[in-house]
PDB file of C-alpha atoms in Angstrom:
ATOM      1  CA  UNK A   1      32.340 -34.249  20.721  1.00 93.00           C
ATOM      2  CA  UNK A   2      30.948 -34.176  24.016  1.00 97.00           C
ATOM      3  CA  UNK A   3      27.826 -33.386  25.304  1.00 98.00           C
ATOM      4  CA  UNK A   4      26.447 -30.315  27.650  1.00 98.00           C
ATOM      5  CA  UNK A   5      22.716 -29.339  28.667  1.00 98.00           C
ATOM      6  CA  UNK A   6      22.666 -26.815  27.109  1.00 97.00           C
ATOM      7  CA  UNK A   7      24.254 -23.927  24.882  1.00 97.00           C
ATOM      8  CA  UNK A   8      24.760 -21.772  27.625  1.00 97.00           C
ATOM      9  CA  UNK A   9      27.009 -24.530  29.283  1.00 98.00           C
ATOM     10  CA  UNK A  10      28.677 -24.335  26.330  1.00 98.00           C
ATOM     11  CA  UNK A  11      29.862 -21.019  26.431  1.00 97.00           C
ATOM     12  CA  UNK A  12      30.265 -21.633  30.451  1.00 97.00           C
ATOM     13  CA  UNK A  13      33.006 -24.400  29.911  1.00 97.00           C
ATOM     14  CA  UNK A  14      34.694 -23.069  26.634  1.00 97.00           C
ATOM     15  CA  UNK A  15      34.998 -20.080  28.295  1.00 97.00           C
ATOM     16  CA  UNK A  16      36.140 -21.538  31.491  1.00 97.00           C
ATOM     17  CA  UNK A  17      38.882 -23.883  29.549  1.00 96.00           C
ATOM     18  CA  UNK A  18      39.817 -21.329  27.388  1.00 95.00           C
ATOM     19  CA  UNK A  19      38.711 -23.798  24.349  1.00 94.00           C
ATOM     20  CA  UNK A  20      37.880 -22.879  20.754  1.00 91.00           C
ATOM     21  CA  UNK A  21      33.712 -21.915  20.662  1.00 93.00           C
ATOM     22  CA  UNK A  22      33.718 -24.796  18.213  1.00 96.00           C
ATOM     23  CA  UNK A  23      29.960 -25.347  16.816  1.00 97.00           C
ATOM     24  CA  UNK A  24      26.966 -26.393  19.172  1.00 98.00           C
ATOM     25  CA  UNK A  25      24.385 -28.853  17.454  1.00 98.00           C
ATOM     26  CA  UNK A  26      20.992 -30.345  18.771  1.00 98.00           C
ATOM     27  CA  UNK A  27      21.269 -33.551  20.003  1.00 97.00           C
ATOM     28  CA  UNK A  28      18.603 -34.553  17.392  1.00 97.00           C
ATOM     29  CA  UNK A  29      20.513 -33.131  14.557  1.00 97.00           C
ATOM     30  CA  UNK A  30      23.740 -34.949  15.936  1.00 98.00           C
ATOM     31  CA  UNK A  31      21.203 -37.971  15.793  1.00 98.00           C
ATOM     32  CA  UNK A  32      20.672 -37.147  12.081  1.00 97.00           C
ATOM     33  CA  UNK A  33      24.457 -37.558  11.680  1.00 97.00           C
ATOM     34  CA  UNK A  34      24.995 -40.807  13.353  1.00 96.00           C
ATOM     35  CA  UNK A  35      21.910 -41.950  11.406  1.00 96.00           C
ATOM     36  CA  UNK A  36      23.530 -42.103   8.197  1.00 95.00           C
ATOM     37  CA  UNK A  37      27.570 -42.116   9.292  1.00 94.00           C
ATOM     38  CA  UNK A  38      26.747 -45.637  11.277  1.00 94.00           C
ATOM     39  CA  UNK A  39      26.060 -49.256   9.326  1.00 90.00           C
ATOM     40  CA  UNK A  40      26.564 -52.341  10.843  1.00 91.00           C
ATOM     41  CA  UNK A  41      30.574 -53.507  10.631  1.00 90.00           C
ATOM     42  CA  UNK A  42      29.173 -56.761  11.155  1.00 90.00           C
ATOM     43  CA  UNK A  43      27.329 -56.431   7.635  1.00 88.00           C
ATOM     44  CA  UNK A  44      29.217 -58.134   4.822  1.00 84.00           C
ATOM     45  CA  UNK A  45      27.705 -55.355   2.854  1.00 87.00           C
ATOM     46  CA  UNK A  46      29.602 -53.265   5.152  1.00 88.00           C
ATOM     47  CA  UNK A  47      32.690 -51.308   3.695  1.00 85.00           C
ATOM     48  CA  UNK A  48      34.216 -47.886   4.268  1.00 85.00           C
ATOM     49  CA  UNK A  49      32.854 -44.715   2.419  1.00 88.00           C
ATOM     50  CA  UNK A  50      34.720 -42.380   0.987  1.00 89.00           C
ATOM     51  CA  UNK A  51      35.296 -39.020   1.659  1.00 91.00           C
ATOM     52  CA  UNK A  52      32.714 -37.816  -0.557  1.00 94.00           C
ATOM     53  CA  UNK A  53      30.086 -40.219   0.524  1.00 94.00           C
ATOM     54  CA  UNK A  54      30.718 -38.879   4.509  1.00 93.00           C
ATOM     55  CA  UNK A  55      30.459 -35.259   3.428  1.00 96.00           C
ATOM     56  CA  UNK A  56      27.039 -36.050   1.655  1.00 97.00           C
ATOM     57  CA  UNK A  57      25.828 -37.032   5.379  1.00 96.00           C
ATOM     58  CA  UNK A  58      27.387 -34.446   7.370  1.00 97.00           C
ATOM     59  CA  UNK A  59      25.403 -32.517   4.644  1.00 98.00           C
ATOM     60  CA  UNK A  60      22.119 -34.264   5.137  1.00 97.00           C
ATOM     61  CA  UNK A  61      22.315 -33.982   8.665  1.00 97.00           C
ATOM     62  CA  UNK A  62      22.072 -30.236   8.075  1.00 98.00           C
ATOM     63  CA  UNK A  63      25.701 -29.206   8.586  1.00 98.00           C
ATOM     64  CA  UNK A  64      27.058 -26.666   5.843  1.00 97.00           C
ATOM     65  CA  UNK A  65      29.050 -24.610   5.485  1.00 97.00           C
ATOM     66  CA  UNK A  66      33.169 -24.347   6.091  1.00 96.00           C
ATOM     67  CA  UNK A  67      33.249 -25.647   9.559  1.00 97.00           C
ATOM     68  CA  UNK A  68      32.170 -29.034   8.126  1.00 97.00           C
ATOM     69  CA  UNK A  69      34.334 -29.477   5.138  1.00 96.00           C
ATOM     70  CA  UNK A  70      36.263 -32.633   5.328  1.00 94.00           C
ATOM     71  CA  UNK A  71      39.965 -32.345   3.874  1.00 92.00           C
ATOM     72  CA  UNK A  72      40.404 -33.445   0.822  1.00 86.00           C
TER      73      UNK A  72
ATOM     74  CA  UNK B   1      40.847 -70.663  10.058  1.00 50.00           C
ATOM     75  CA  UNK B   2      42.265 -67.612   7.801  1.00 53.00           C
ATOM     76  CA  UNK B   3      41.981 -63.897   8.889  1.00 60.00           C
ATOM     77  CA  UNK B   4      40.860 -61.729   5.784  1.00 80.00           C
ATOM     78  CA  UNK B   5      40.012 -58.549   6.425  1.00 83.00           C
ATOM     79  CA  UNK B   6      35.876 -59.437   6.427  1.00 86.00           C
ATOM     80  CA  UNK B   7      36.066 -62.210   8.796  1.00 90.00           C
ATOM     81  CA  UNK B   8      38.738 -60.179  11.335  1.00 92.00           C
ATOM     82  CA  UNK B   9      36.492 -57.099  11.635  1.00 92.00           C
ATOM     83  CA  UNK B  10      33.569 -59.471  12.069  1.00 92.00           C
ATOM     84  CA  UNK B  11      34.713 -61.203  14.538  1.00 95.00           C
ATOM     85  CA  UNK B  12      36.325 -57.733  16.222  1.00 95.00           C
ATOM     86  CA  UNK B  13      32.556 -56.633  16.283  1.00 95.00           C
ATOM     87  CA  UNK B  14      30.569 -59.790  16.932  1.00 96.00           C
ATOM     88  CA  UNK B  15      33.071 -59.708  20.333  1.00 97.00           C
ATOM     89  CA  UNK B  16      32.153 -56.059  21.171  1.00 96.00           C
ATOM     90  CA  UNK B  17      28.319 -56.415  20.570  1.00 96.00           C
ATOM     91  CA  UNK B  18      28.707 -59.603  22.968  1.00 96.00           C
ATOM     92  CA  UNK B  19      31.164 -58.356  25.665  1.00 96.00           C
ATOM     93  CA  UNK B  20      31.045 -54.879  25.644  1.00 96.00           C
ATOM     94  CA  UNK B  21      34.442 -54.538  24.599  1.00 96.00           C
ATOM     95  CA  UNK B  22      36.844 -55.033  21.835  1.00 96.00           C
ATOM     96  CA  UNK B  23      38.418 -58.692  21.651  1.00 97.00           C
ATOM     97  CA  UNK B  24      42.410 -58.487  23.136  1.00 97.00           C
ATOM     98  CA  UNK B  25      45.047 -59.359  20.324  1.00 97.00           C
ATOM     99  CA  UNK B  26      45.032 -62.576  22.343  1.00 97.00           C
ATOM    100  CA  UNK B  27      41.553 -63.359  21.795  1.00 97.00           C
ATOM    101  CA  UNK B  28      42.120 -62.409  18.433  1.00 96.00           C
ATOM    102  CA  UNK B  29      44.852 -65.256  18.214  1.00 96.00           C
ATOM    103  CA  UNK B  30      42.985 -67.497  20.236  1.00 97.00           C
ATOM    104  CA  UNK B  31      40.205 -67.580  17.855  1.00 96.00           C
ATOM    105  CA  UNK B  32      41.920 -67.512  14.429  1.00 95.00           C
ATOM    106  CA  UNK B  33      44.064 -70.090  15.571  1.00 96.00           C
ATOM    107  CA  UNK B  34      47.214 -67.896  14.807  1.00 95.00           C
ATOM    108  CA  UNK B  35      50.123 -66.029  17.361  1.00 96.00           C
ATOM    109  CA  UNK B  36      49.752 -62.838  18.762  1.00 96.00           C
ATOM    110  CA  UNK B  37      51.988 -61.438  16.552  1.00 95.00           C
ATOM    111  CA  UNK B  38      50.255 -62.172  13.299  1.00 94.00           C
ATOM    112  CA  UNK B  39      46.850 -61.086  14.930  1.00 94.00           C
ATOM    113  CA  UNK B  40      48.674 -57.399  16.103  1.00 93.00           C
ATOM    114  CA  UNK B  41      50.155 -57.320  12.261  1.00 91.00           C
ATOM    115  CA  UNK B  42      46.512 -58.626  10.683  1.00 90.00           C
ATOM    116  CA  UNK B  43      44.787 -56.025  13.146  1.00 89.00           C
ATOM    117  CA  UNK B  44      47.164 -52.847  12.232  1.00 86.00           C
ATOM    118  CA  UNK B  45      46.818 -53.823   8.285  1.00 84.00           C
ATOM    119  CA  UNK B  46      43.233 -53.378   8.290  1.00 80.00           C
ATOM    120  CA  UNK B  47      42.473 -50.517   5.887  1.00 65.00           C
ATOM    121  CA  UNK B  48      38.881 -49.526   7.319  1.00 64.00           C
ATOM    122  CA  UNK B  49      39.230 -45.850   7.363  1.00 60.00           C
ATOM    123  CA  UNK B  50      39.230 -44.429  11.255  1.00 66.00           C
ATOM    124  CA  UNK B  51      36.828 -47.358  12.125  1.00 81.00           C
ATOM    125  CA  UNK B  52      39.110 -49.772  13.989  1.00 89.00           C
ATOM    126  CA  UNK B  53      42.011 -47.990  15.654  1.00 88.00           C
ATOM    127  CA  UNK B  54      44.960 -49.864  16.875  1.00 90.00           C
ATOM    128  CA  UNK B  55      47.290 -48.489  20.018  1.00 89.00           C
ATOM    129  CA  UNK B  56      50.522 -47.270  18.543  1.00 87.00           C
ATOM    130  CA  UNK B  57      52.841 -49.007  21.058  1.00 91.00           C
ATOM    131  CA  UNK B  58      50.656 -51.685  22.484  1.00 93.00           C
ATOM    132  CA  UNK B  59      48.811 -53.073  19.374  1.00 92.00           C
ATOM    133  CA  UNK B  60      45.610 -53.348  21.158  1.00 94.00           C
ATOM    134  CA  UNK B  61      42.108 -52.305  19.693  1.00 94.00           C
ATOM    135  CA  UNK B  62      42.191 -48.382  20.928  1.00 91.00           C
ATOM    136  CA  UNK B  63      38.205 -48.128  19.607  1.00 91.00           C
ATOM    137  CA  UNK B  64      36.373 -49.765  16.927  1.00 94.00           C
ATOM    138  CA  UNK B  65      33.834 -46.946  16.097  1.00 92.00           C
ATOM    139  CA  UNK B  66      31.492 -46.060  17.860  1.00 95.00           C
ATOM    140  CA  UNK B  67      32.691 -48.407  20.536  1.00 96.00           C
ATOM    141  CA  UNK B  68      35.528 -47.105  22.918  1.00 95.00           C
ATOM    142  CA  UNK B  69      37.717 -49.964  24.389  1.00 95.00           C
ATOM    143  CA  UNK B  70      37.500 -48.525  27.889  1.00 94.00           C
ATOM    144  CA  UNK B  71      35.885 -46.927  30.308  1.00 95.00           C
ATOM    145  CA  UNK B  72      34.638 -43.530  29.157  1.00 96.00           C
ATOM    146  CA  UNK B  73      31.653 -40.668  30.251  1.00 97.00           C
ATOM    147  CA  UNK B  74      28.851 -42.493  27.989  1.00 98.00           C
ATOM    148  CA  UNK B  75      28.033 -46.157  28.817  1.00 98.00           C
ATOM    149  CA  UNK B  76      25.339 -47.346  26.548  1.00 98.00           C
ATOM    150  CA  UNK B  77      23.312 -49.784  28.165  1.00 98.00           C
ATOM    151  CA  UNK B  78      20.502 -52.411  26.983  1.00 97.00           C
ATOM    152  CA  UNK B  79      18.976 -54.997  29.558  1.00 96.00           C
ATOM    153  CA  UNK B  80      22.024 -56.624  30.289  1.00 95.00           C
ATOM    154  CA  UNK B  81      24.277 -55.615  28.223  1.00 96.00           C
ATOM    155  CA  UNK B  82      26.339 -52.417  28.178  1.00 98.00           C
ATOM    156  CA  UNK B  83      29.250 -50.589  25.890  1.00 98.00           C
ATOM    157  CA  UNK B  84      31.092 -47.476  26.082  1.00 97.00           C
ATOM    158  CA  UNK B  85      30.906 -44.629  23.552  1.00 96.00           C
ATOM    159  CA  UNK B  86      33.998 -42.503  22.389  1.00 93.00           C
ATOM    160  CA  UNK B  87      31.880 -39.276  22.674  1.00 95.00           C
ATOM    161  CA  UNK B  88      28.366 -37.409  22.001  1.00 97.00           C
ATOM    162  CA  UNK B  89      28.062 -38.370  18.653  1.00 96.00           C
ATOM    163  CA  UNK B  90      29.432 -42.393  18.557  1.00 96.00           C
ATOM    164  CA  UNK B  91      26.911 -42.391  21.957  1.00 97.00           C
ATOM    165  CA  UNK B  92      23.989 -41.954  18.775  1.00 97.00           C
ATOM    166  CA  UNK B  93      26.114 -44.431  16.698  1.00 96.00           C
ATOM    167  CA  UNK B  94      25.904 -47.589  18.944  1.00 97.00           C
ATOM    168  CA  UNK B  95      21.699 -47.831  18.569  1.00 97.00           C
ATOM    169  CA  UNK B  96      22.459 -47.329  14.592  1.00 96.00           C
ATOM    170  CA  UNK B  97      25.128 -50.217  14.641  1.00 96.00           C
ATOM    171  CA  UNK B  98      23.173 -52.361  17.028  1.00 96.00           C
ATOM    172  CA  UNK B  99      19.634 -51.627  15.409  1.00 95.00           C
ATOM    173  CA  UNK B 100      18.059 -51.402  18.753  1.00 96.00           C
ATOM    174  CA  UNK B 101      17.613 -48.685  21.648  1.00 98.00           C
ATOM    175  CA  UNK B 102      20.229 -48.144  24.316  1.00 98.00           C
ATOM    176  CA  UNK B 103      19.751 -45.835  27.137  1.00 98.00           C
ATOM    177  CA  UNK B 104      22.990 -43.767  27.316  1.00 98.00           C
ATOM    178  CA  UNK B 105      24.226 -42.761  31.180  1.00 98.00           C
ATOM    179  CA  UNK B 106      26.186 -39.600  30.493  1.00 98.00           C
ATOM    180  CA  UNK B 107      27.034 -36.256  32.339  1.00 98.00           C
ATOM    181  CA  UNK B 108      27.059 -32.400  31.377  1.00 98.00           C
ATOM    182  CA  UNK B 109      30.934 -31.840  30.299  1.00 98.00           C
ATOM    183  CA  UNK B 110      30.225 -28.455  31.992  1.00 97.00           C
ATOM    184  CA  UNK B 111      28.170 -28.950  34.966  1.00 98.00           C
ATOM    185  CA  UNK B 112      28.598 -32.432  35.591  1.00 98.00           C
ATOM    186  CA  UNK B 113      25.159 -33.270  36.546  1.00 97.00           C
ATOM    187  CA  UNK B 114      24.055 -37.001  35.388  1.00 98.00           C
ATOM    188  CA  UNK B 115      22.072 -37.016  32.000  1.00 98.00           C
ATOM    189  CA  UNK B 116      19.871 -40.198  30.502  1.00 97.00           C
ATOM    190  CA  UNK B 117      19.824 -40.337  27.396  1.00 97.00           C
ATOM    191  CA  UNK B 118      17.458 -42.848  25.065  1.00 97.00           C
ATOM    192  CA  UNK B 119      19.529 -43.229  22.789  1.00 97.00           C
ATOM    193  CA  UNK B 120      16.748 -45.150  19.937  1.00 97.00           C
ATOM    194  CA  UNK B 121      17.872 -45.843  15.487  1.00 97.00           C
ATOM    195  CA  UNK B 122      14.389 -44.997  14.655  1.00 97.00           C
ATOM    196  CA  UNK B 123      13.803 -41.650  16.226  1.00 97.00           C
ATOM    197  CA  UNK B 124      15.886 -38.963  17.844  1.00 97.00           C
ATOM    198  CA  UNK B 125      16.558 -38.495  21.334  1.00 97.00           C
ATOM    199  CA  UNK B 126      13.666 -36.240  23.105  1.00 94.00           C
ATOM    200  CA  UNK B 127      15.965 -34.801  25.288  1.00 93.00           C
ATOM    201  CA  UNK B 128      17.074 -30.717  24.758  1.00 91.00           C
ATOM    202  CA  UNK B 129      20.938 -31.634  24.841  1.00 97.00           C
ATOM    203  CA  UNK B 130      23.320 -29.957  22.813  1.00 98.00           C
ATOM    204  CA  UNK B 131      27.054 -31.449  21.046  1.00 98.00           C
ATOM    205  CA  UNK B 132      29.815 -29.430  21.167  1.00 98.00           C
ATOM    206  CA  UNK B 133      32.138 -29.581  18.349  1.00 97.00           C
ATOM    207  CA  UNK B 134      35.371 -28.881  19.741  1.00 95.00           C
ATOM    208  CA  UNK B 135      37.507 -28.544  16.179  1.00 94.00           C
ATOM    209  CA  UNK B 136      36.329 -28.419  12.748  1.00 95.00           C
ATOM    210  CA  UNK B 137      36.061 -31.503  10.295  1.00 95.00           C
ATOM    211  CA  UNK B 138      39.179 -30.872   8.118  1.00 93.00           C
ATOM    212  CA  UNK B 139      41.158 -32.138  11.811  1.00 90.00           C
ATOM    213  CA  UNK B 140      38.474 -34.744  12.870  1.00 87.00           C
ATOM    214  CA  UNK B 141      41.112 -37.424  12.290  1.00 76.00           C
ATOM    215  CA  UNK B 142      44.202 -35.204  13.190  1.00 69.00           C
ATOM    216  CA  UNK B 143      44.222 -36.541  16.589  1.00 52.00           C
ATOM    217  CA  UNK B 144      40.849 -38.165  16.763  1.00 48.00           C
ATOM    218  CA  UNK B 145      40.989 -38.768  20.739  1.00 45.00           C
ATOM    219  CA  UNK B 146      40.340 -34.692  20.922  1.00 40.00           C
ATOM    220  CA  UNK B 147      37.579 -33.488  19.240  1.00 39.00           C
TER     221      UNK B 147
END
């Protein structure tokens, strides 16, 4: 995932790297995502989610849709 | 002391959130009191889900998410103190894991012009950025270096 300024650098470098248009997201929605993918490893509450936990926050972050369907 | 999984992927993070990187399998040893070996065999065991990669042929930490063992485009940086992010998104992860602000030092993948990010767990970045999602999340952890 790497960042650009904006969409239209996007389309500039995809275009110029013959690369997949992928899906652009606002860095604050990206925030969103980190937000609730991230805890503390150094918690000992800490442990690894499942599948269906991680899907719930790529869904709360305002993703949908087939592009951001985990495999099962 | 004993290595269980709890106290190895402490330690692997206490390290990184000290130092800036991820502790060498000889640190690892060092501090566990055990050899290298066991360390590289304790370290490759843990089952953590894509959160602490190990180097297929050298053993070593390859990124303990969202800290990157090496150099990369996003340095995270508070007073002192600085880390590297594996991309965009694990550049947002290190204020979460931290719990404090970091100001990121980035560039435009396209462009290449310099970009500061604040990079803060309790409100997102002001900046008008976008992420680009290279692949979709059913291969996010195909080959997780490209995406």
């Amino acid at each position: 995932m790497s960042i650009f300024r904006s969409e239209e650098h996007v389309r500039n470098w995809t275009t110029a790297n013959d690369q997949d248009p992928g899906a652009i997201v606002p860095l604050a929605q990206v925030w969103k995502l980190a937000k609730g993918w991230y805890a503390d490893p150094r918690s000992r509450s800490w442990r690894p989610r499942s599948r269906d936990e991680l899907q719930a926050v790529i869904r709360s972050a305002g993703l949908v849709g087939d592009f951001w369907e985990l495999p099962n | 002391m004993t290595t269980n999984s709890d106290s190895l992927r402490s330690f692997v993070y206490d390290h990184l959130v000290a130092n800036g990187l991820p502790p060498t399998l000889d640190e690892i040893a060092r501090h566990f009191g055990t050899t290298r070996s066991s360390a590289r065999q304790k370290l490759a065991a843990l089952k953590i889900g894509k959160t602490i990669l190990v180097h297929p042929e050298s053993g070593e930490i390859w990124m303990a998410g969202p800290f990157a063992a090496a150099k990369t485009d996003y340095q995270a940086v508070a007073g002192d103190r600085s880390w590297w992010a594996n991309c965009a998104w694990d550049m947002l992860g290190i204020p979460m894991v931290l719990n404090e602000p970091v100001q990121v030092h980035t560039k435009c993948t396209d462009c290449g012009s310099p970009m500061t990010i604040d990079c803060d767990p309790s409100r997102p970045p002001a900046e008008k950025a976008v992420v680009h999602f290279l692949v979709p999340a059913r291969r996010w952890y195909e080959d997780i270096a490209f995406t």
